[in-house]
PDB file of C-alpha atoms and ligand atoms in Angstrom:
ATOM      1  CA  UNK A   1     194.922 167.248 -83.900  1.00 92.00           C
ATOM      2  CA  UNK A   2     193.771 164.051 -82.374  1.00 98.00           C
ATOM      3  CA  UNK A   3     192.559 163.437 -78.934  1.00 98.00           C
ATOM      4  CA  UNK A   4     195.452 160.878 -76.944  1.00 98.00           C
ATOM      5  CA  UNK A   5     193.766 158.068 -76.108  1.00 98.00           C
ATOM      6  CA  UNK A   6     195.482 157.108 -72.311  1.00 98.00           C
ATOM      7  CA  UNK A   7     195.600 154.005 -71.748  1.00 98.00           C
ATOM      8  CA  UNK A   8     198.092 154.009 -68.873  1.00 98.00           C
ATOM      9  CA  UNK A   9     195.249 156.090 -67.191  1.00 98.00           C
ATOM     10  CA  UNK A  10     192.379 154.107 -67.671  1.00 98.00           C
ATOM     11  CA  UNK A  11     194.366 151.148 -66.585  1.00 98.00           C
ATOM     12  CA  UNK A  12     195.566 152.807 -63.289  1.00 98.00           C
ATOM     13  CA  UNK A  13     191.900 153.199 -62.700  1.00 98.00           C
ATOM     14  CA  UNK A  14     190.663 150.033 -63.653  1.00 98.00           C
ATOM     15  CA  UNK A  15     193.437 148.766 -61.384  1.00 98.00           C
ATOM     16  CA  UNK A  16     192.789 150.846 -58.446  1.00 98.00           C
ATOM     17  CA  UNK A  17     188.969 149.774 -58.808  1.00 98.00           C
ATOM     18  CA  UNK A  18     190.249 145.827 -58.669  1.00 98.00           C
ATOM     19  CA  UNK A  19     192.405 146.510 -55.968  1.00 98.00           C
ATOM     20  CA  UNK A  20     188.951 147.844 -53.846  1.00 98.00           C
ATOM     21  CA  UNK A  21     187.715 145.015 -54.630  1.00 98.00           C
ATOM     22  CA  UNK A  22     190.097 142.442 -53.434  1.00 98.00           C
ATOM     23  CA  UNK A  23     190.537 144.322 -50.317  1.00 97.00           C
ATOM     24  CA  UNK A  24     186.982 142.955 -49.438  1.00 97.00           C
ATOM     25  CA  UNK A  25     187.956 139.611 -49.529  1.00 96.00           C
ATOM     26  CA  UNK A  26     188.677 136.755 -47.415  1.00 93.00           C
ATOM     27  CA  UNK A  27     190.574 134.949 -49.460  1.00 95.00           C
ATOM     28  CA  UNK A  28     192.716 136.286 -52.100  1.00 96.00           C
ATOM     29  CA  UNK A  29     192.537 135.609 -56.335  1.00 98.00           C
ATOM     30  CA  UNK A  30     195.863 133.503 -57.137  1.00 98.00           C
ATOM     31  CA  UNK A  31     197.683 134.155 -60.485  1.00 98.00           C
ATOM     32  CA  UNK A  32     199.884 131.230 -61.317  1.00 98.00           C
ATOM     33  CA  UNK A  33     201.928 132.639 -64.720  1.00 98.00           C
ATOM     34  CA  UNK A  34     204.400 129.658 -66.270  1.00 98.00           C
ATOM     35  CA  UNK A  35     207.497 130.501 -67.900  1.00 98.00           C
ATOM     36  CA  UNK A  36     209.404 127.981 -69.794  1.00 98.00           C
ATOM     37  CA  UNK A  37     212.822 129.330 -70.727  1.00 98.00           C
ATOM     38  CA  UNK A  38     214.592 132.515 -71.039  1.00 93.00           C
ATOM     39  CA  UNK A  39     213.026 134.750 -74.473  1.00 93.00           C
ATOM     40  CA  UNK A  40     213.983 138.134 -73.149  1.00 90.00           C
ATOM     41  CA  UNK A  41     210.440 139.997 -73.963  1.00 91.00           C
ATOM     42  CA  UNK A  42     208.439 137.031 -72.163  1.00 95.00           C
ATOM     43  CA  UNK A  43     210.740 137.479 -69.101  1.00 96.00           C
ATOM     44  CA  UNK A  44     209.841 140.926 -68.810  1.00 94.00           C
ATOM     45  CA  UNK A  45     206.508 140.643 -69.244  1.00 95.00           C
ATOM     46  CA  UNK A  46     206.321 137.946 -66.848  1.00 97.00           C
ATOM     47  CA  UNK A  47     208.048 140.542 -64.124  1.00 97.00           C
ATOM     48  CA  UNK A  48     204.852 142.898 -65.444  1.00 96.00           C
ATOM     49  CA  UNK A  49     202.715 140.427 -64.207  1.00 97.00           C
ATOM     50  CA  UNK A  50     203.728 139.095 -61.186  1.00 97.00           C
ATOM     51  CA  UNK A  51     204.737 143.328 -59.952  1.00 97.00           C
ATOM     52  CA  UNK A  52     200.993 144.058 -61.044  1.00 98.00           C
ATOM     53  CA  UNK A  53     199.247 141.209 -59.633  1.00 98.00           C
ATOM     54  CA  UNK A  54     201.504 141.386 -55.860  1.00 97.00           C
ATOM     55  CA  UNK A  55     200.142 145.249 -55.798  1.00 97.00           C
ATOM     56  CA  UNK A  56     196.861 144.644 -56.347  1.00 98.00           C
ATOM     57  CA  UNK A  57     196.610 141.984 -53.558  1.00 98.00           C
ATOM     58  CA  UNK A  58     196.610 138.472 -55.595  1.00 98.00           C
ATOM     59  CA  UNK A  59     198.645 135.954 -54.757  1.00 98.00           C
ATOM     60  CA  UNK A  60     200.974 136.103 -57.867  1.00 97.00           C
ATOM     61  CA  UNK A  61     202.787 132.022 -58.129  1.00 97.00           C
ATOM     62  CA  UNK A  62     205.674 131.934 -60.844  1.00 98.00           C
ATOM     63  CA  UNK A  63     206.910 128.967 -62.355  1.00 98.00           C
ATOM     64  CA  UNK A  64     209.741 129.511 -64.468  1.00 98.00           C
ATOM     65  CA  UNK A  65     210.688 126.300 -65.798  1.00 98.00           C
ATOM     66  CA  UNK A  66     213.736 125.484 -67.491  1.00 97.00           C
ATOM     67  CA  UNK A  67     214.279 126.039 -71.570  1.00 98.00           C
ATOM     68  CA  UNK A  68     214.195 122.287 -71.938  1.00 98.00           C
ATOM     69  CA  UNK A  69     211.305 121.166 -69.644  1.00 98.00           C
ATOM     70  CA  UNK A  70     210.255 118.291 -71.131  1.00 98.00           C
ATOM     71  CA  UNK A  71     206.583 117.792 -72.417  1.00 98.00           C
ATOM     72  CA  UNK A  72     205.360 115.788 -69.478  1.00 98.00           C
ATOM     73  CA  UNK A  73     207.035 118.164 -66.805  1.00 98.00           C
ATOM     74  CA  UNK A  74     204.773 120.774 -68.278  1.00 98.00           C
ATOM     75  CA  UNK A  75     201.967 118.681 -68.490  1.00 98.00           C
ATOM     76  CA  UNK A  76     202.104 117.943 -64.984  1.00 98.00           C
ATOM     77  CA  UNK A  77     202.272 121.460 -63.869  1.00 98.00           C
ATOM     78  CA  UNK A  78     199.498 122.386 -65.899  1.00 98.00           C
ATOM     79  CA  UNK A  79     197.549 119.588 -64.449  1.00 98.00           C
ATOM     80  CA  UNK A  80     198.413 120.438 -61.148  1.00 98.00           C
ATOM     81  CA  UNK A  81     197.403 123.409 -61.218  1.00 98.00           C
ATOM     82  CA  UNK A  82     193.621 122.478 -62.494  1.00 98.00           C
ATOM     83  CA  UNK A  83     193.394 120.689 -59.593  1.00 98.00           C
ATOM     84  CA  UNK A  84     194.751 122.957 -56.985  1.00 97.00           C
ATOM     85  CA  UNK A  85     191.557 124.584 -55.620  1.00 95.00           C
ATOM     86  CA  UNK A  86     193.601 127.785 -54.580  1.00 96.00           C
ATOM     87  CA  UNK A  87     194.422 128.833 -58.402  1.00 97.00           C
ATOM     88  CA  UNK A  88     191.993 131.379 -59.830  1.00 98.00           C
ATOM     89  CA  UNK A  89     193.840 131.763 -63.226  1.00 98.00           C
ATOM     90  CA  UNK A  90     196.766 129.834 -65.072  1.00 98.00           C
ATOM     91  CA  UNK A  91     198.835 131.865 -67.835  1.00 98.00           C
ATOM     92  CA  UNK A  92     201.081 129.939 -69.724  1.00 98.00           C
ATOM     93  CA  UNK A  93     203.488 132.652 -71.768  1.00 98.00           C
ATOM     94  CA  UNK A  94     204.006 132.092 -75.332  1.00 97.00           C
ATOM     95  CA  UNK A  95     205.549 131.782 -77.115  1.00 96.00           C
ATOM     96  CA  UNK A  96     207.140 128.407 -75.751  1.00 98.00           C
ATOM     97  CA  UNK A  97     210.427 127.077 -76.469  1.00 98.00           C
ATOM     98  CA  UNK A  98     210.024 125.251 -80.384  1.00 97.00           C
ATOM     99  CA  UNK A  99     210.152 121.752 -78.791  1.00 98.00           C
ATOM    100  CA  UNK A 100     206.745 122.667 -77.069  1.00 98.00           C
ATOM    101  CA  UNK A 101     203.498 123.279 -79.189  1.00 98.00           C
ATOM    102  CA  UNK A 102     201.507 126.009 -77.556  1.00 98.00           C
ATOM    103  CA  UNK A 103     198.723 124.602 -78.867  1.00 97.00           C
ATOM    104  CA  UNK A 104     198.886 121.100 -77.549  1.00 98.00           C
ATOM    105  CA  UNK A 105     199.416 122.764 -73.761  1.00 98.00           C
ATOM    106  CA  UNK A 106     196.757 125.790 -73.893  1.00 98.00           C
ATOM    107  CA  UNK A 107     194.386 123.052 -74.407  1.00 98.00           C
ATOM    108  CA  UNK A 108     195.429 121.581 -71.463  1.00 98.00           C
ATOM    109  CA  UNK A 109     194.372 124.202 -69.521  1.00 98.00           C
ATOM    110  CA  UNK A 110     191.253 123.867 -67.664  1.00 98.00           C
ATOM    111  CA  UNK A 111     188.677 126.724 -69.531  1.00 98.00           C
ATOM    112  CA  UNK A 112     187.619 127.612 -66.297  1.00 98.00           C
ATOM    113  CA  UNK A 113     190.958 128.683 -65.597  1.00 98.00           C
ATOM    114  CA  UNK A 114     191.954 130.086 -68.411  1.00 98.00           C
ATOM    115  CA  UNK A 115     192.826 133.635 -67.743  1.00 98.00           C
ATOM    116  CA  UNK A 116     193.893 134.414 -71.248  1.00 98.00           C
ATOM    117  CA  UNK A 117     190.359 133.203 -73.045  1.00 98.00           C
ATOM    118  CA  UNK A 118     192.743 131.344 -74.904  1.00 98.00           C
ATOM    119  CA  UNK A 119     191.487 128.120 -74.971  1.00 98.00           C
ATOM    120  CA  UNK A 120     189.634 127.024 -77.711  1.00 98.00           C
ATOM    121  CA  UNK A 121     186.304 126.696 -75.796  1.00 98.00           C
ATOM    122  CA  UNK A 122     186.439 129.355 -74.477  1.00 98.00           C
ATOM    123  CA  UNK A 123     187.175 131.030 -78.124  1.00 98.00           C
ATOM    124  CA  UNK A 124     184.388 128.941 -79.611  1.00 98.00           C
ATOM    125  CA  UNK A 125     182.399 130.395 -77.166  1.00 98.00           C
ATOM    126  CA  UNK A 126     183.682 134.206 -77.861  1.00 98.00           C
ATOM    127  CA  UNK A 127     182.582 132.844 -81.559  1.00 98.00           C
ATOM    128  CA  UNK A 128     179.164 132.209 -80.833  1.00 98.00           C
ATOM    129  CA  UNK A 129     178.475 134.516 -78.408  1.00 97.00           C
ATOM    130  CA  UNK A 130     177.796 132.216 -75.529  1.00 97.00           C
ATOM    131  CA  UNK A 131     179.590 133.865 -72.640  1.00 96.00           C
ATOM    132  CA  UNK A 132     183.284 132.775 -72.733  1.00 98.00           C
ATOM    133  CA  UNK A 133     185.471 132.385 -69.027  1.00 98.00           C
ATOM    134  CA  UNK A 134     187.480 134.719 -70.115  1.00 98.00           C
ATOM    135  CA  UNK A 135     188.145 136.724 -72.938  1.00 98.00           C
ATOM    136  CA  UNK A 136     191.800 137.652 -74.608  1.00 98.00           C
ATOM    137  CA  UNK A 137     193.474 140.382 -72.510  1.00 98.00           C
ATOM    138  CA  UNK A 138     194.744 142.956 -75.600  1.00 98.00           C
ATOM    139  CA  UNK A 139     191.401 142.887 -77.714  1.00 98.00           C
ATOM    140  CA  UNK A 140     189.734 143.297 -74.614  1.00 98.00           C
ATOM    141  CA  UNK A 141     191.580 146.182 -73.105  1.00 98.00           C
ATOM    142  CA  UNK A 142     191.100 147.984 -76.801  1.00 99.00           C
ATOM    143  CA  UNK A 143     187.184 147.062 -76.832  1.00 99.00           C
ATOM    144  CA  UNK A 144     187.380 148.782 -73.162  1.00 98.00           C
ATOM    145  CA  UNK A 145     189.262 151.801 -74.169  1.00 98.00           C
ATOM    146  CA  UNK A 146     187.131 152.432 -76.945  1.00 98.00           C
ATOM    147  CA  UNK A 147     184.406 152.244 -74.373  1.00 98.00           C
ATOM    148  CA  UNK A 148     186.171 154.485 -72.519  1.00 98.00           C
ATOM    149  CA  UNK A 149     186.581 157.290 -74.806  1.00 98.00           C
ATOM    150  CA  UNK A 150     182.934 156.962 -76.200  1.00 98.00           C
ATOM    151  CA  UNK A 151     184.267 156.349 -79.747  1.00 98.00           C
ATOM    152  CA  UNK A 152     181.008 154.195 -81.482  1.00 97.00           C
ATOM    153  CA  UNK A 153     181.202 151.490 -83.530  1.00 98.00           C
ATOM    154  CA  UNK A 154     178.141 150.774 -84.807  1.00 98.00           C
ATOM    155  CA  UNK A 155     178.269 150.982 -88.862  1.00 98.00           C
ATOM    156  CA  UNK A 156     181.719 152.479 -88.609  1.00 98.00           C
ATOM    157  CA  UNK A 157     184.222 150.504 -91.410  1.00 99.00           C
ATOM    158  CA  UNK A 158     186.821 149.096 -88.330  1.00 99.00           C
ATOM    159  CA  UNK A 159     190.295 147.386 -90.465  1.00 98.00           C
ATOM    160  CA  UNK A 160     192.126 145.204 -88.375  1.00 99.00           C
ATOM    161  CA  UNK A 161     195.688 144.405 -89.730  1.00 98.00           C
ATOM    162  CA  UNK A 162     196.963 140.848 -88.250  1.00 98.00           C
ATOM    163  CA  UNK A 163     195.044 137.723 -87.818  1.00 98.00           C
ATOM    164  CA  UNK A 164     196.217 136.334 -84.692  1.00 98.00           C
ATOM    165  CA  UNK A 165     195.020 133.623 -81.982  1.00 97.00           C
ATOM    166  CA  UNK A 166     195.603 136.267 -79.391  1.00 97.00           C
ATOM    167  CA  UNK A 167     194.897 139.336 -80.890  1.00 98.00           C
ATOM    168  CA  UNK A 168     193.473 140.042 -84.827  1.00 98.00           C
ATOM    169  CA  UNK A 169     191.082 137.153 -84.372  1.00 98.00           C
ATOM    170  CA  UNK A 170     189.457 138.043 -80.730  1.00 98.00           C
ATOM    171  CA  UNK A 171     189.433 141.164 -81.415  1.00 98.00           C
ATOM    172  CA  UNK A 172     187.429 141.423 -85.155  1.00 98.00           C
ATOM    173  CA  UNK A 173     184.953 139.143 -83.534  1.00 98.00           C
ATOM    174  CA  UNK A 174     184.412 141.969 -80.800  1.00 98.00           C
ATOM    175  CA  UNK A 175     184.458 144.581 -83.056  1.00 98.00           C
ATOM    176  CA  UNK A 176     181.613 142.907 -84.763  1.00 98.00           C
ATOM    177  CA  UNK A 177     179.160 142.148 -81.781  1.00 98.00           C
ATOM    178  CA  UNK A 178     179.828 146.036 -81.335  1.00 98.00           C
ATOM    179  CA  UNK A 179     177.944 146.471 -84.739  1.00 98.00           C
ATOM    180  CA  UNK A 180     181.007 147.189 -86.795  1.00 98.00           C
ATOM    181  CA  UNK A 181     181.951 146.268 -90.372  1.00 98.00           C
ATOM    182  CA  UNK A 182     184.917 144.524 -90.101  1.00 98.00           C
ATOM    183  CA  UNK A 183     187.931 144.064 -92.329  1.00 98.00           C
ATOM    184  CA  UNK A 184     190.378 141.566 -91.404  1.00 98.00           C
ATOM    185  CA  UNK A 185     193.459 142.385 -93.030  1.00 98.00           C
ATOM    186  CA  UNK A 186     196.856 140.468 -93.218  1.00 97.00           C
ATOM    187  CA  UNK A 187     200.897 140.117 -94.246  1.00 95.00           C
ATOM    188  CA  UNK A 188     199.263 138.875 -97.993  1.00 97.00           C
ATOM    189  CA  UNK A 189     196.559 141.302 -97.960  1.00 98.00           C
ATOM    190  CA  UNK A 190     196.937 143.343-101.313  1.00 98.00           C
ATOM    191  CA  UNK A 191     196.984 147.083-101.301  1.00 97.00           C
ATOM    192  CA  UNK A 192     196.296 147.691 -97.451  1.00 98.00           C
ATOM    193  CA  UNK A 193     196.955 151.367 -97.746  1.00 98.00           C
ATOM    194  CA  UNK A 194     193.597 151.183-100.405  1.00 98.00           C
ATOM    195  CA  UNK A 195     191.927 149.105 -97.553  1.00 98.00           C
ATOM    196  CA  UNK A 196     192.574 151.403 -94.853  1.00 98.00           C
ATOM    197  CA  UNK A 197     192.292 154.825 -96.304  1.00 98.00           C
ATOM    198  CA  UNK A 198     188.949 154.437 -96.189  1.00 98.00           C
ATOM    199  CA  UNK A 199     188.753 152.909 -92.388  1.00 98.00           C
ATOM    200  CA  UNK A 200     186.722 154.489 -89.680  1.00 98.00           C
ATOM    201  CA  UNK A 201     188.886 153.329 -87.440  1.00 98.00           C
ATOM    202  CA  UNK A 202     192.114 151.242 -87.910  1.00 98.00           C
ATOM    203  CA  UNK A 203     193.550 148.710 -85.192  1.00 98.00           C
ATOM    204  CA  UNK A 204     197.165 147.772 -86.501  1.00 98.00           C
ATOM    205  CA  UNK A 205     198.353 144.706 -84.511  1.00 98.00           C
ATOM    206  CA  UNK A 206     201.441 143.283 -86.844  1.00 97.00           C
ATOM    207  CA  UNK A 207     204.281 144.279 -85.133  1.00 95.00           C
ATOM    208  CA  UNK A 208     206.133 146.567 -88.015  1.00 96.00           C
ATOM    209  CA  UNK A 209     207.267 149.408 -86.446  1.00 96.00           C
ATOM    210  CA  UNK A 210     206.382 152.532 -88.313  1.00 95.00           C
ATOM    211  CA  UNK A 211     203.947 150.344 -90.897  1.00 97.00           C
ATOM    212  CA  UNK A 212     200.920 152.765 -90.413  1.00 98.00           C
ATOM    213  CA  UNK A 213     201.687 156.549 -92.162  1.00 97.00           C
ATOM    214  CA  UNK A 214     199.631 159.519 -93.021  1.00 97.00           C
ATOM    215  CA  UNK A 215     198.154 158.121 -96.320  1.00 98.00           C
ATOM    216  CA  UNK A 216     197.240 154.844 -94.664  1.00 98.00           C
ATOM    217  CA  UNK A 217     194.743 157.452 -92.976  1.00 98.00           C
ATOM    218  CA  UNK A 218     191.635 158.769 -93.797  1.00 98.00           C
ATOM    219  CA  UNK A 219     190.920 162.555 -92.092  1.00 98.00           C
ATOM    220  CA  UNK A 220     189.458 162.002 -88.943  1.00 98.00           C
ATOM    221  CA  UNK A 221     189.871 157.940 -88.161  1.00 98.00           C
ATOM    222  CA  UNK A 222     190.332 156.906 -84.838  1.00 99.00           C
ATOM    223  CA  UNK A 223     194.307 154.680 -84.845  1.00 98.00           C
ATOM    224  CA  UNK A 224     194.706 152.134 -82.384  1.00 98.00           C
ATOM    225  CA  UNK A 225     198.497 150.507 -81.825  1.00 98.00           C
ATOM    226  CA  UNK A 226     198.674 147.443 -81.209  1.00 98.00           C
ATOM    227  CA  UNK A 227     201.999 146.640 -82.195  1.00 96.00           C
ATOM    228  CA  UNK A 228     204.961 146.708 -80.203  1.00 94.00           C
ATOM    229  CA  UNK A 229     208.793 146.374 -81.666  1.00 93.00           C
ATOM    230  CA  UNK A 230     212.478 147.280 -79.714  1.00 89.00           C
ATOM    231  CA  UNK A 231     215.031 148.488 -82.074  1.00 86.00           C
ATOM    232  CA  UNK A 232     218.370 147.371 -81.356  1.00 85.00           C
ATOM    233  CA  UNK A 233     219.284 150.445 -78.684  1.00 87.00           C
ATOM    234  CA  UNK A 234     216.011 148.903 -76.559  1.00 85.00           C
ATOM    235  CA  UNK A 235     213.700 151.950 -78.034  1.00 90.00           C
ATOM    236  CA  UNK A 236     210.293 150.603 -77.946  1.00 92.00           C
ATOM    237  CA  UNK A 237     207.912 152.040 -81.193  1.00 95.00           C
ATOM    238  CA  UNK A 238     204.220 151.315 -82.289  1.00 97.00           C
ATOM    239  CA  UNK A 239     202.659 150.123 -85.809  1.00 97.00           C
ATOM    240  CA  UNK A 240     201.970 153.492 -86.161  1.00 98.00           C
ATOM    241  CA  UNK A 241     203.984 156.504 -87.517  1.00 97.00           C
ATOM    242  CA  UNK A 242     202.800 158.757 -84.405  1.00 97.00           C
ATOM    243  CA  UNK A 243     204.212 162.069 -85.236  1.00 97.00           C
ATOM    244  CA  UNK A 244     203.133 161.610 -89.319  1.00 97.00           C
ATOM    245  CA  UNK A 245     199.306 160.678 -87.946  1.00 98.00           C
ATOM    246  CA  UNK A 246     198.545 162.456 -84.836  1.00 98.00           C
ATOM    247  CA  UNK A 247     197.373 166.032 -86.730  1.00 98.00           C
ATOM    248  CA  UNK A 248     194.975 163.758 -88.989  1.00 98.00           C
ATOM    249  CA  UNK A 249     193.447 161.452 -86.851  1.00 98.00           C
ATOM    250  CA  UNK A 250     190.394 162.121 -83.970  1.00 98.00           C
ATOM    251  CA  UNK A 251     191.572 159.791 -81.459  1.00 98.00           C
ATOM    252  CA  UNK A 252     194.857 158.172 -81.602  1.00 98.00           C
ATOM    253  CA  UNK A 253     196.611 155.617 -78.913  1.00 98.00           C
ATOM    254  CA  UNK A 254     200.156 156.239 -78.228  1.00 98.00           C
ATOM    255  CA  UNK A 255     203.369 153.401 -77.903  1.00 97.00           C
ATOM    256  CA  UNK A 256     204.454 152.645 -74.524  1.00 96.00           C
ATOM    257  CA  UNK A 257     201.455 153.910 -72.669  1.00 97.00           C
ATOM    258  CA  UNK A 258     198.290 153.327 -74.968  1.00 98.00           C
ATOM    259  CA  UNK A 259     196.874 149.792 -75.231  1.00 98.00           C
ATOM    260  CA  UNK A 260     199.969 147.915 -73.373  1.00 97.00           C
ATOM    261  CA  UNK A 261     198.880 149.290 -70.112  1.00 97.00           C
ATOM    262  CA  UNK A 262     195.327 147.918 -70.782  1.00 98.00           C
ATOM    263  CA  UNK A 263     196.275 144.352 -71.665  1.00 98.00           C
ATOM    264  CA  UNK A 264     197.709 143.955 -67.615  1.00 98.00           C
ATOM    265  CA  UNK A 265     194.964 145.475 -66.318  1.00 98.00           C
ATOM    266  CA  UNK A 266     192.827 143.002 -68.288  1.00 98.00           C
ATOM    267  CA  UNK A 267     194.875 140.467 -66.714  1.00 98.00           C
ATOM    268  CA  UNK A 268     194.004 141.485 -63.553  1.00 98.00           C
ATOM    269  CA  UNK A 269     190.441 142.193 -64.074  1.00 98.00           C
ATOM    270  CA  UNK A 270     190.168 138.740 -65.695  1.00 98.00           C
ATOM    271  CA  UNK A 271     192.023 137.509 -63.158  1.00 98.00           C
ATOM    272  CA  UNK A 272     189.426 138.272 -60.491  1.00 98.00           C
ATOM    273  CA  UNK A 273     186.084 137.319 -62.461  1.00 98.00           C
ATOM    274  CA  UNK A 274     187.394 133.734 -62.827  1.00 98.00           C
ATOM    275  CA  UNK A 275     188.018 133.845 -59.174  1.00 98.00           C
ATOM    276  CA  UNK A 276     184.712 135.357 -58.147  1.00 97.00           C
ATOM    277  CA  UNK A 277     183.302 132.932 -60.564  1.00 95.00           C
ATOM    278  CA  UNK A 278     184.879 129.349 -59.237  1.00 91.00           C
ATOM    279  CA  UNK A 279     185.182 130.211 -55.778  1.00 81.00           C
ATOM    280  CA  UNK A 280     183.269 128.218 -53.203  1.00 64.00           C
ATOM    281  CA  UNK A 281     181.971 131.388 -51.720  1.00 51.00           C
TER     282      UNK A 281
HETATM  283  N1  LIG B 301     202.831 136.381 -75.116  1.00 62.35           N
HETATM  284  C1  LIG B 301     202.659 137.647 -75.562  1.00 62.35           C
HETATM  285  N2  LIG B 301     201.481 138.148 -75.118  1.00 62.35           N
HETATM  286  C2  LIG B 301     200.901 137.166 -74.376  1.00 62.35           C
HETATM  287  C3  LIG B 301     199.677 137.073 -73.667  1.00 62.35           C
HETATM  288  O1  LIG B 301     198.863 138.005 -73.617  1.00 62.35           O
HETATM  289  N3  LIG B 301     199.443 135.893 -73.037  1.00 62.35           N
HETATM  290  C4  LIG B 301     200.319 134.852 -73.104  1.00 62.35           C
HETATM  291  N4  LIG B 301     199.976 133.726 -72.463  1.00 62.35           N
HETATM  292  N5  LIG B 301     201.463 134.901 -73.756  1.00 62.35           N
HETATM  293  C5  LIG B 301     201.745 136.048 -74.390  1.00 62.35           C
END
């Protein structure tokens, strides 16, 4: 039987620790999250954001901009924001409506600001090791749970399935300054069940609900969930086949409540060390 990794328990703590923290100063971290229009999971993890950053004592600043904002009104925001000396972080939500290239506006983003690590300097400098602003909430929050639970990496044969900007990508790099050997696998990746049978630990981040079952498993690998799907009644499931792997595995994060949790508290933690960091103290 494995051990439950929970997450909504380290992040009350890390939370609780943050909150401490802010209560010591002056003048208060301010999270400025932009919306542009209405995709129903962004809007509620927008609400996530804003509750979670209000109870910890941030100002939280919400601008939920219209579905068809033009390119220059966001531009404008973004830049105002760089130059307001009162925002700590900026988090621009993606995905952004399709006339909008994520890409083109992240960059905009001044990498001091960046409360996502999202920027490409500030991925460049996850790359080479060279002290990044920030790094990306979700791999972070696993790398910290991990932590958390005492579960070493070094040598261990860690499969990641998805190669995301904001999560497969950050995430193998971190997996490898831990000392890991790390697979990268992907939607054309060939036999993955041959790939992660014989995984030390696997970290499933593709969003196919139910994709990881008991032969996908060696005996004793640690599971981490990454993914995150509704089905049409609203039920929210994991990557991972729960019930099928929990006897098998040593350590094993659940869906709600394992690494979700983690990525706000990241938020929040992130949120603070780019304020403690720019601040004119
Ligand atoms: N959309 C889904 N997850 C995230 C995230 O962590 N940050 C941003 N900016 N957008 C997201």
């Amino acid at each position: 039987m494995a051990e439950i990794i929970d997450g909504k328990a380290v992040a009350a703590k890390i939370t609780e620790e943050i909150k401490q923290k802010v209560q010591t100063l002056t003048k208060k971290p301010t999270l400025a999250v932009i919306l542009v229009g209405s995709d129903a999971a962004s809007e509620i993890y927008v609400k996530n954001k804003e509750k979670k950053a209000k109870e910890i004592g941030f100002n939280s600043k919400t601008y939920r901009l219209d579905e068809n904002t033009s390119e220059n009104e966001l531009r404008d925001l973004i830049i105002s924001l760089n130059e307001d000396e009162n925002v700590s972080g900026i988090l621009l939500q993606l995905p952004l409506p399709k006339h909008l290239n994520g890409k083109d506006f992240i960059e905009l983003i001044d990498p001091k600001k960046d409360v996502d690590g999202f920027h490409p300097i500030n991925m460049g400098k996850l790359l080479t090791n060279s002290s990044p602003n920030a790094v990306s909430c979700t791999p972070k929050g696993v790398m910290r749970l991990l932590e958390e639970y005492n579960i070493s990496l070094e040598g261990k044969l860690a499969v990641v399935i998805g190669r995301s900007n904001m999560v497969g990508k950050p995430l193998s790099v971190l997996l490898g300054q831990k000392n890991a050997t790390v697979i990268c696998a992907h939607s054309k990746t060939k036999d993955l069940e041959k790939i992660t049978s014989q995984a030390d630990i696997i970290l499933s981040a593709t969003g196919k609900s139910g994709l990881i079952k008991k032969n996908f498993v060696k005996s004793g690998a640690v599971v981490i969930d990454i993914g995150i799907s509704r089905d049409k009644d609203g039920k929210i499931s994991g990557d991972v086949d729960f019930s099928d792997i929990e006897p098998i595995a040593s350590y094993i994060t659940p869906v709600p409540g394992g690494v979700g949790p983690m990525t706000i508290a990241m938020l929040m933690e992130n949120t603070l060390e780019l304020y403690l960091k720019n601040a004119k103290l």
